[in-house]
Tab-separated table of C-alpha atoms and ligand atoms in Angstrom:
chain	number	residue	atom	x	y	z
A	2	UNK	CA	6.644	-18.002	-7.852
A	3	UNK	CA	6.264	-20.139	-11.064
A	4	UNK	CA	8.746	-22.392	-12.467
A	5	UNK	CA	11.112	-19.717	-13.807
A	6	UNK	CA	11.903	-18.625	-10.172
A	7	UNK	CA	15.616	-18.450	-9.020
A	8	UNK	CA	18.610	-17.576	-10.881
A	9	UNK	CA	20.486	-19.952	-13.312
A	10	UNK	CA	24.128	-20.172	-14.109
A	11	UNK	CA	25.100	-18.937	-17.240
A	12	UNK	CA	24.890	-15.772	-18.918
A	13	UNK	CA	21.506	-13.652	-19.832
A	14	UNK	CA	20.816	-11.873	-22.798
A	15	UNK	CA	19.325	-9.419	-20.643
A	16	UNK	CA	18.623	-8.763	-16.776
A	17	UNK	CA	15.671	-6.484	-15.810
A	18	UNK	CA	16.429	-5.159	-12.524
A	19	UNK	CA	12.946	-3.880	-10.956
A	20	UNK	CA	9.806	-6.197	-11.317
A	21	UNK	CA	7.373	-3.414	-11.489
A	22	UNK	CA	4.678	-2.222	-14.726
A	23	UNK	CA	7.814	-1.412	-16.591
A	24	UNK	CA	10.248	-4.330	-15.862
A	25	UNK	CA	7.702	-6.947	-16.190
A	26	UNK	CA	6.345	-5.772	-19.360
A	27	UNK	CA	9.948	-5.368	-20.839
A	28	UNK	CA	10.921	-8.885	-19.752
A	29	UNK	CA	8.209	-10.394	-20.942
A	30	UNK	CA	8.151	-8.867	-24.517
A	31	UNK	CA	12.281	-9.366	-24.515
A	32	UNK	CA	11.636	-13.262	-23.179
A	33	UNK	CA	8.948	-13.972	-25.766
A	34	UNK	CA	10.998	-12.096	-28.787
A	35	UNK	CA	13.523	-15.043	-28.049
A	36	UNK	CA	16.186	-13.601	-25.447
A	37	UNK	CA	17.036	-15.162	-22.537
A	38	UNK	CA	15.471	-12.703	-19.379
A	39	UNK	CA	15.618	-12.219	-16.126
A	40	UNK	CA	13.826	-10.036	-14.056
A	41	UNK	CA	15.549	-9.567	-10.726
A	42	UNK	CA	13.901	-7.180	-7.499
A	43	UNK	CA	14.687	-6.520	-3.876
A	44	UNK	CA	11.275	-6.850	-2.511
A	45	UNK	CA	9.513	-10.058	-1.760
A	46	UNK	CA	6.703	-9.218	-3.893
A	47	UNK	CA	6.087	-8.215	-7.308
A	48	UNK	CA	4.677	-5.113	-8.754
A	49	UNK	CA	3.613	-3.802	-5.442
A	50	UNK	CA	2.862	-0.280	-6.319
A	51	UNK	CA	0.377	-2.088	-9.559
A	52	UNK	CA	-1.593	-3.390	-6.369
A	53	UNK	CA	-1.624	-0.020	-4.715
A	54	UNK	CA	-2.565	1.611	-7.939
A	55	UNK	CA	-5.755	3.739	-8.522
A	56	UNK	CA	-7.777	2.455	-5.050
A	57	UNK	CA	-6.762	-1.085	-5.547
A	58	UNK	CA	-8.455	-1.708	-9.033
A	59	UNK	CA	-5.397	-0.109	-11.425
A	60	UNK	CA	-5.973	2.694	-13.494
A	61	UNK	CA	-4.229	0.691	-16.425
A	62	UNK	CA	-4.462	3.298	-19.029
A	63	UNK	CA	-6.537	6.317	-20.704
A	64	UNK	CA	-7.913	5.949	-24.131
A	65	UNK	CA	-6.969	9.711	-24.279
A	66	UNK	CA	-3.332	9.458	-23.149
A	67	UNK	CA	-1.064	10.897	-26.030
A	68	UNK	CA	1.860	12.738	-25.873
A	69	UNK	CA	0.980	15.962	-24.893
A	70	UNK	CA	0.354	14.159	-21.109
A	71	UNK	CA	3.921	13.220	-21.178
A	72	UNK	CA	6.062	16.011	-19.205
A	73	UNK	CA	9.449	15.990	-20.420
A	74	UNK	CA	12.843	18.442	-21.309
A	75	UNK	CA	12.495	16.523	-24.633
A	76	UNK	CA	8.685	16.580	-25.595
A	77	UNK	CA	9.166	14.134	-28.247
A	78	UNK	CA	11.225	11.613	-26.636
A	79	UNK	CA	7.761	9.656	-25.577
A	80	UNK	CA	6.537	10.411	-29.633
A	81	UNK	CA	7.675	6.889	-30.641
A	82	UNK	CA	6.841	4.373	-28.054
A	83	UNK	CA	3.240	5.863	-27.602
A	84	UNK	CA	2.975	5.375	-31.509
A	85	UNK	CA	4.314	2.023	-31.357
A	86	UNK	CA	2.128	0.682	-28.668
A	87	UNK	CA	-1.385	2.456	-27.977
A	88	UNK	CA	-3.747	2.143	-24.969
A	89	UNK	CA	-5.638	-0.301	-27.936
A	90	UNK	CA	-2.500	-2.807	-27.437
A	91	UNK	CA	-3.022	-2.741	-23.669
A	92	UNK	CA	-6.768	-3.228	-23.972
A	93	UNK	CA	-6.116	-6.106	-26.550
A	94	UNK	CA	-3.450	-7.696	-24.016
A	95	UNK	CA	-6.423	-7.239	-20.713
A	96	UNK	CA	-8.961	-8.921	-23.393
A	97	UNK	CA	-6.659	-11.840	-24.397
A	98	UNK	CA	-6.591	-12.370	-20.314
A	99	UNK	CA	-9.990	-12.123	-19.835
A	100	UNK	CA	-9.766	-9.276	-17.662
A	101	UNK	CA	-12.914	-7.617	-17.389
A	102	UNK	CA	-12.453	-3.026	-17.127
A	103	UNK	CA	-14.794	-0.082	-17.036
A	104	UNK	CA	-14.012	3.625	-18.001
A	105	UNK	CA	-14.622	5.780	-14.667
A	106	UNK	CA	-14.064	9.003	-16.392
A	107	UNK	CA	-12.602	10.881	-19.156
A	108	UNK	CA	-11.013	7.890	-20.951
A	109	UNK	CA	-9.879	6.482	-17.370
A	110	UNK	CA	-9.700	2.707	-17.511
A	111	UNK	CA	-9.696	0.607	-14.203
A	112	UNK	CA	-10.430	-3.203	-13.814
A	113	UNK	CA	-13.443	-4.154	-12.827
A	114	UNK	CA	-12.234	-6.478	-10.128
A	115	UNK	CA	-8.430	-5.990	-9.358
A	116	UNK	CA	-5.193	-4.511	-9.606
A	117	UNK	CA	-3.720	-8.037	-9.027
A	118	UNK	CA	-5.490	-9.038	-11.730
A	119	UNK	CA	-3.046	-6.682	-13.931
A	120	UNK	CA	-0.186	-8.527	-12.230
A	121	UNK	CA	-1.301	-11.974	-12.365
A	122	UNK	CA	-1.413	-11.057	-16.345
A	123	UNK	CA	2.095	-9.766	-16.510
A	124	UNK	CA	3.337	-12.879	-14.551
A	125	UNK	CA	1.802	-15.058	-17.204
A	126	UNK	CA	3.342	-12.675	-20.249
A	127	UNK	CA	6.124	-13.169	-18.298
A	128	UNK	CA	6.103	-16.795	-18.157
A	129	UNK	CA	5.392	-17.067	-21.895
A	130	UNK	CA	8.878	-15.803	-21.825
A	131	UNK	CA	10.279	-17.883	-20.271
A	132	UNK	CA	11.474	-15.251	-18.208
A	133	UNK	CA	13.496	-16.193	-14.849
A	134	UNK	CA	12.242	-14.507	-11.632
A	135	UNK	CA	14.514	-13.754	-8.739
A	136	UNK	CA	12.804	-11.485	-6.049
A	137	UNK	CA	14.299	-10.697	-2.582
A	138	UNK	CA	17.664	-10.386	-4.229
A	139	UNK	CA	19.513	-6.903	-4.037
A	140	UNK	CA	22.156	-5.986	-6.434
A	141	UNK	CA	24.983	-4.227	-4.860
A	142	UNK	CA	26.875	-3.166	-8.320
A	143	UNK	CA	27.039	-3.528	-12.016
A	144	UNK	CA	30.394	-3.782	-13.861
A	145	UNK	CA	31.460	-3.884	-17.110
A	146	UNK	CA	33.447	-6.733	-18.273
A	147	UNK	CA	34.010	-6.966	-21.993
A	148	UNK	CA	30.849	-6.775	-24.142
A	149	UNK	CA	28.835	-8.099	-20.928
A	150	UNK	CA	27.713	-6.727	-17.520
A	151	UNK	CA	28.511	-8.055	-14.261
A	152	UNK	CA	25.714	-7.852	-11.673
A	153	UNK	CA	26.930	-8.302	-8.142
A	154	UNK	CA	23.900	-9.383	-6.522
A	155	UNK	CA	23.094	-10.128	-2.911
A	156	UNK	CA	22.326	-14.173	-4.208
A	157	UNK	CA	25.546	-13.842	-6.288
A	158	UNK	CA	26.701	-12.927	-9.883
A	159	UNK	CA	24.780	-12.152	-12.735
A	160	UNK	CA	26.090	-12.387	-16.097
A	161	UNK	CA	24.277	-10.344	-19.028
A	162	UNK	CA	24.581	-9.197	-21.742
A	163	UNK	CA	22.389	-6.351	-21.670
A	164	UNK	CA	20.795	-4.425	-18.526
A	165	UNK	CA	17.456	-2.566	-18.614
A	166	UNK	CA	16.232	-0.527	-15.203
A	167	UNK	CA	13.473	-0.310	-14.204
A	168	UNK	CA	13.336	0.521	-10.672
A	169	UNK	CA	10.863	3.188	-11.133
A	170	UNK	CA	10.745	6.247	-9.337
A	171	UNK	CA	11.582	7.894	-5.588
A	172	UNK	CA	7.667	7.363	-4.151
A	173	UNK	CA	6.778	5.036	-1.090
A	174	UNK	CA	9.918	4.197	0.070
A	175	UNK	CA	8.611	1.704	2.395
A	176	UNK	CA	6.972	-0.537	-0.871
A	177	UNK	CA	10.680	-0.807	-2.103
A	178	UNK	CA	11.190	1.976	-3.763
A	179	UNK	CA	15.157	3.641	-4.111
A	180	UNK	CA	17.262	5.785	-5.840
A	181	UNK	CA	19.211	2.758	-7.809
A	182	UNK	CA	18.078	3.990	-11.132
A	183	UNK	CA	19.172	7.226	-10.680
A	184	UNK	CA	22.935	6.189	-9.114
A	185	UNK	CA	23.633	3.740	-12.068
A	186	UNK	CA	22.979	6.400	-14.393
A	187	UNK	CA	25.333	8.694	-12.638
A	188	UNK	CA	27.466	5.948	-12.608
A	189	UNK	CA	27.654	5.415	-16.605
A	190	UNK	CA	27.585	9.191	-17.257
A	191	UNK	CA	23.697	9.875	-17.712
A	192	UNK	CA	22.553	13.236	-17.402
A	193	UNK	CA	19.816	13.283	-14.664
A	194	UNK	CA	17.301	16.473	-14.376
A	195	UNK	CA	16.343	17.112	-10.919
A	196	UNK	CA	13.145	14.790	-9.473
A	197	UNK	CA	10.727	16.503	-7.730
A	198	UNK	CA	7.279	15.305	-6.786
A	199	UNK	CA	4.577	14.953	-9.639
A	200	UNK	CA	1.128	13.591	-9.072
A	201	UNK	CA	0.624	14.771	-5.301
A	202	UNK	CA	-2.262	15.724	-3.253
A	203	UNK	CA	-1.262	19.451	-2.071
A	204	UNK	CA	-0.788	19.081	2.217
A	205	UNK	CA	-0.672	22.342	4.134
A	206	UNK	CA	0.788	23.233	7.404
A	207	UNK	CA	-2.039	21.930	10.237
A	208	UNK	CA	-2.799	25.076	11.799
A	209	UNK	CA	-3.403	26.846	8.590
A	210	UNK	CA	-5.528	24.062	6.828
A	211	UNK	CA	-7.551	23.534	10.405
A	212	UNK	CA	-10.872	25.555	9.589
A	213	UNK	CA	-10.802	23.661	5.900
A	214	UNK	CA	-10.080	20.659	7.336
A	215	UNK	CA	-14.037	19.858	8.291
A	216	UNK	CA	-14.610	19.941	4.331
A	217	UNK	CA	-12.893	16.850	4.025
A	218	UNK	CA	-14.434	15.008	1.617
A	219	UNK	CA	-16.310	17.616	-0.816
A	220	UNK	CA	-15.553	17.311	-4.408
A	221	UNK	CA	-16.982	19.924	-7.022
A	222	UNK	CA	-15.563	20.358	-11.007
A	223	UNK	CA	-13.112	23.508	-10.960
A	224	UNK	CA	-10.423	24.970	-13.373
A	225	UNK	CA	-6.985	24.585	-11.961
A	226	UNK	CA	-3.883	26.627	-13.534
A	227	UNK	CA	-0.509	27.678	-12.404
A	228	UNK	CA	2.150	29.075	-14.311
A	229	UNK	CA	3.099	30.802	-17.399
A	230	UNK	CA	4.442	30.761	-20.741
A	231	UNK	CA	6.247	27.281	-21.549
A	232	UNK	CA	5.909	26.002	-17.712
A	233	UNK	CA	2.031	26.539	-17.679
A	234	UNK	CA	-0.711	24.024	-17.025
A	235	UNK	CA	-4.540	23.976	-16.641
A	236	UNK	CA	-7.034	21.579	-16.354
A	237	UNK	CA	-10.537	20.983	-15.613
A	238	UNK	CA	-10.792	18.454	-13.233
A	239	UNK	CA	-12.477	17.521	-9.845
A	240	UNK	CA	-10.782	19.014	-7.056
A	241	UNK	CA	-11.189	17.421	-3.697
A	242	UNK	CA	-11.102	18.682	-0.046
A	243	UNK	CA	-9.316	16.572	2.456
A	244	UNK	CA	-8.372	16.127	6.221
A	245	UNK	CA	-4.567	17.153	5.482
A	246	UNK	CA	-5.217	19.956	1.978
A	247	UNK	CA	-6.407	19.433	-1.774
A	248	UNK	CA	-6.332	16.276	-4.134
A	249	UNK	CA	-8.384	14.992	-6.713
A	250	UNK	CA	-7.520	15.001	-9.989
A	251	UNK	CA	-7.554	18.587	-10.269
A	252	UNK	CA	-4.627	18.963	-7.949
A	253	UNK	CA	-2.731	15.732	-8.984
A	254	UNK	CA	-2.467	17.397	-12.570
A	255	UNK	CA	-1.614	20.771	-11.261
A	256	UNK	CA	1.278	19.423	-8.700
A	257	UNK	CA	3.316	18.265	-11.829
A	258	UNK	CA	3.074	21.801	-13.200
A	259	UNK	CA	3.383	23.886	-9.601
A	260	UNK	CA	6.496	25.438	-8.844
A	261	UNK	CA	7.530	26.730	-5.235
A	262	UNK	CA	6.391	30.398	-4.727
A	263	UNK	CA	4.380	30.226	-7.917
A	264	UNK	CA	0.340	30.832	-7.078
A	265	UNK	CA	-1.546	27.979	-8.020
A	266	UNK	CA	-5.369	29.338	-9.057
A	267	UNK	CA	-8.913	27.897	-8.803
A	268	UNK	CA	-12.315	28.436	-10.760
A	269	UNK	CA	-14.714	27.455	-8.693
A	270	UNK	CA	-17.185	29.154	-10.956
A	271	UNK	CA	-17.192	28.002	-14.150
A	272	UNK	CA	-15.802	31.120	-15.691
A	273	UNK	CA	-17.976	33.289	-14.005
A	274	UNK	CA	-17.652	36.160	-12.027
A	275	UNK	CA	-18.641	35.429	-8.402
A	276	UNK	CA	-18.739	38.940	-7.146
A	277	UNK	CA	-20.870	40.055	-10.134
A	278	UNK	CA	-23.431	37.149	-9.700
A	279	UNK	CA	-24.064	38.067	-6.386
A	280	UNK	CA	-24.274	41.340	-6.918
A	281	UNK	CA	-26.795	40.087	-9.321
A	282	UNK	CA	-28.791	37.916	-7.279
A	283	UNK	CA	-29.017	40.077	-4.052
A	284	UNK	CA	-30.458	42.521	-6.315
A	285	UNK	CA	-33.481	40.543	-6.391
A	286	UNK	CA	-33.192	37.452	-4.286
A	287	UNK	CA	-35.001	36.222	-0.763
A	288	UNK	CA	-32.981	33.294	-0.408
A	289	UNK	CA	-30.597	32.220	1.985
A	290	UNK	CA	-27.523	33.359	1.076
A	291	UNK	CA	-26.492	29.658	2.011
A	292	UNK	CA	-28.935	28.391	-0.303
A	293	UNK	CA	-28.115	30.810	-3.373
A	294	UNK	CA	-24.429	29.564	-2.859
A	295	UNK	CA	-25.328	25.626	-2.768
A	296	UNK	CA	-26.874	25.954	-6.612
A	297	UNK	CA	-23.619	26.752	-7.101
A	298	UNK	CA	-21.240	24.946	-4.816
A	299	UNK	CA	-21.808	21.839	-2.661
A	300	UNK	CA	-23.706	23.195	0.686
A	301	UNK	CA	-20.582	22.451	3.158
A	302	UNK	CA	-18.613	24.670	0.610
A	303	UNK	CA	-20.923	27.521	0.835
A	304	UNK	CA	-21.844	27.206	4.654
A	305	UNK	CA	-17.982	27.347	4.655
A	306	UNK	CA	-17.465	30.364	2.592
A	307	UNK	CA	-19.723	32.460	4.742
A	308	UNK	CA	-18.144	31.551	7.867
A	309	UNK	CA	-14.737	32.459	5.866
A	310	UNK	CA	-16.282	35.727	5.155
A	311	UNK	CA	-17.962	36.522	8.381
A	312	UNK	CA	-21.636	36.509	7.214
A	313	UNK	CA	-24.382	35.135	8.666
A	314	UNK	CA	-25.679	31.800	5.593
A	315	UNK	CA	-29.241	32.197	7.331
A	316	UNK	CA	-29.386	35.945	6.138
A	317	UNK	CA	-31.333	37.072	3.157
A	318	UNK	CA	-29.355	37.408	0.423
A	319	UNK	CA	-31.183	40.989	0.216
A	320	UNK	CA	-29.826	42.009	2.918
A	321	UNK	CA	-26.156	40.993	2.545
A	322	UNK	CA	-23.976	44.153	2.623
A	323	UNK	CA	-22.443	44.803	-0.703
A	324	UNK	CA	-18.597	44.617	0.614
A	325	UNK	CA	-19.162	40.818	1.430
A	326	UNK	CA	-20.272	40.315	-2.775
A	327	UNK	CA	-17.191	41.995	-4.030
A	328	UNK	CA	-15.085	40.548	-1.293
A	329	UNK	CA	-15.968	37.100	-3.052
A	330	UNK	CA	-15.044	38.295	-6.052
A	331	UNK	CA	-11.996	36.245	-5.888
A	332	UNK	CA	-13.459	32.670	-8.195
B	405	FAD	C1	-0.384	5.399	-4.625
B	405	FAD	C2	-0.079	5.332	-6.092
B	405	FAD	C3	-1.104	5.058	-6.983
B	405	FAD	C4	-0.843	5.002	-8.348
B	405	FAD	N1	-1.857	4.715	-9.206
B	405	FAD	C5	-1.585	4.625	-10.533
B	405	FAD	C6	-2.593	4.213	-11.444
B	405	FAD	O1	-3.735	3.919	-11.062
B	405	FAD	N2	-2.274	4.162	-12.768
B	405	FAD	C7	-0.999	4.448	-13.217
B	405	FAD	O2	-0.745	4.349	-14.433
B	405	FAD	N3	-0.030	4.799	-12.367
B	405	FAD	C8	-0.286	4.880	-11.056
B	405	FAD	N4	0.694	5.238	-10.193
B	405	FAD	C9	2.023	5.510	-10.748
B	405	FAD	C10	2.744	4.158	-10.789
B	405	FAD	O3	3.705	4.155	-9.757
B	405	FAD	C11	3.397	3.912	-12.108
B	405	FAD	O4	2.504	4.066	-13.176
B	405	FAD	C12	4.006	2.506	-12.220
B	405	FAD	O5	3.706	1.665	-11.141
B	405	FAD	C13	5.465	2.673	-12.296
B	405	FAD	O6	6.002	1.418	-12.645
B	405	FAD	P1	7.540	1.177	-12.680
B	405	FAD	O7	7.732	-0.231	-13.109
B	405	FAD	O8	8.246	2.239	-13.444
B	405	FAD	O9	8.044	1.376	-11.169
B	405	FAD	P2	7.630	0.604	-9.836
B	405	FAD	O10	6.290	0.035	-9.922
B	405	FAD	O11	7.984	1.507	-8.725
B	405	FAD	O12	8.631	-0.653	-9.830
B	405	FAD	C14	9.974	-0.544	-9.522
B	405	FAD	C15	10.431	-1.865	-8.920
B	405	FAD	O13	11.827	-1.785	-8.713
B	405	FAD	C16	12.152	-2.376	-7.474
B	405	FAD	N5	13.420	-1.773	-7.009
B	405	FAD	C17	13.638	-0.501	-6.589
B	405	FAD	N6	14.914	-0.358	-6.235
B	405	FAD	C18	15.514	-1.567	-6.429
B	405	FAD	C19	16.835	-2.033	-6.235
B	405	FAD	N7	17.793	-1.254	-5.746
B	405	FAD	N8	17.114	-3.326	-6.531
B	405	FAD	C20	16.127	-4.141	-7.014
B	405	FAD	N9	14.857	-3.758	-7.219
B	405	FAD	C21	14.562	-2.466	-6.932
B	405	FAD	C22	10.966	-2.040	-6.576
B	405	FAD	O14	10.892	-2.969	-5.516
B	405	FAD	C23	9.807	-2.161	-7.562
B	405	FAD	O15	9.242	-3.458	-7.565
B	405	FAD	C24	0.468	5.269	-8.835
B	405	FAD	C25	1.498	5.547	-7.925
B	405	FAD	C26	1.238	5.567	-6.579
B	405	FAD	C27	2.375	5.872	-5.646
């Protein structure tokens, strides 16, 4: 820790409980706008889920990201803040730090090195501050006294007058996170809408997913939707097999929008109609049906498909019984 680590006497203008993207960003623009910060967290390290993030190298932003990618019961409660600072700001910030980023895919930015990288920059922000750091300290309650707030820590009290959150969100428990957040806002009144899991890989019951589960690792470019009406979402995206169900971007957009019971469809086929193109081909074709399939699909897809359908991929596509063409008809 730098030289703002530990907790001072006195009273802050403001404590930041939760030293992850969002409490170390908000300390460090409240420290260098003049107020005296601190940012406090249970874990022993900071912004552990930042070092996790996107494979280890930090998906920091998306030159795309507006609010349309912002699911909310109030659509235009993220309006302002994405107006007021833009993935430009962010990039401006990495470029005053001399961190060095590529753009993987559709306006995805990741560092070129490291996630730690990202943190190391929000330290220094941070320290520009003059922000104080306490980590390893839990806080077991916040009071009201007067105009202030009373934090009763597990390293002892806090004094501030102003509290900001930032304890982020239910996902791996075992990197810190909790359900503070959501208990202190129950405990001033807040209204809290249900949390359910956004941003998941889909995982399916081991028996079922067992003869998928040797596709682990194929990727292909589908259309994913799900839904209707006001609750509907679709995206094209990669969609990617793996040892436990689907991920991939294609299925980390679409678990945000899924709801229980609710079918969740894929295009593997661009739009086309599978059953009529092979209708269409067997008309004419002496290819393997397992090599008609792979222009179209990666090869352990379509060696797959026929052993789903209970053909033989080393027949002629000729000879393939019409039933198995319309059976596919499903995209
Ligand atoms: C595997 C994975 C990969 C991800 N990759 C990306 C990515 O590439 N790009 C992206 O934008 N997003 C990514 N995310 C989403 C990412 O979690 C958020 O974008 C971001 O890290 C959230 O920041 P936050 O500050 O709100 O919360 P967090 O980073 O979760 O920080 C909350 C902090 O609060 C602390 N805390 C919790 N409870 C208490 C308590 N009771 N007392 C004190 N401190 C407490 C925690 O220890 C933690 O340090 C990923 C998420 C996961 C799980």
């Amino acid at each position: 820790m730098s030289g703002a680590a530990g907790l001072q006497a006195g009273r802050y203008d403001v404590a930041v409980l939760g030293a992850g993207a969002a409490g170390m960003m908000c300390a460090a623009v409240a420290g260098q706008g003049g107020a005296r910060a601190v940012l406090i967290d249970h874990a022993t390290r900071l912004a552990e889920k930042i070092r996790i993030s996107g494979g280890g190298r930090c998906n920091f932003t998306n030159l795309q990201a507006g609010p349309a990618n912002y699911l909310s019961a109030n659509p235009h409660f993220c309006r302002s803040a994405l107006a007021r600072y833009t993935p430009q700001h962010f990039l401006e910030l990495m470029r005053r730090h001399g961190i060095d980023w590529h753009e993987k895919h559709r306006g995805q930015l990741f560092c070129n090195d490291s996630a730690e990288d990202v943190i190391a920059m929000l330290r220094a922000e941070c320290d520009a501050g003059h922000v104080r750091w306490q980590t390893g300290c839990s806080i077991d309650e916040i009071r009201r006294e007067g105009d202030d707030y009373l934090l009763l820590t597990s390293l002892g009290l806090v004094r501030a007058g102003a509290v900001v959150v930032a304890t982020g969100g239910l996902s791996i428990p075992k990197i810190g996170a909790t359900d503070f957040g959501y208990r202190i806002a129950r405990q001033f009144g807040l209204k809290i809408i249900e949390t359910r899991p956004a941003l998941v890989p889909l995982t399916f019951d081991g028996q079922a997913w067992q003869p998928f589960a040797p596709l682990a690792g194929v990727s292909l470019e589908v259309d994913i939707s799900t839904g209707s009406g006001k609750s509907a979402g679709a995206f094209r995206e990669d969609l990617l097999w793996t040892h436990r169900g689907l991920s991939g971007p294609a299925v980390l957009q679409i678990s945000s929008f899924w709801r229980p019971g609710t079918p969740i469809r894929i295009d593997l086929f661009d739009g086309e109609d599978a059953a009529g193109w092979l209708l269409e081909q067997k008309a004419g074709s002496r290819k393997h049906l397992a090599n008609l399939l792979a222009q179209r699909l990666p090869a352990r897809l379509a060696d797959a498909w026929c052993t789903a359908a209970g053909v033989d991929a080393a027949c002629r596509c000729m000879t393939l019984p019409t039933r198995h063409c319309v059976g596919s008809g499903h995209r």
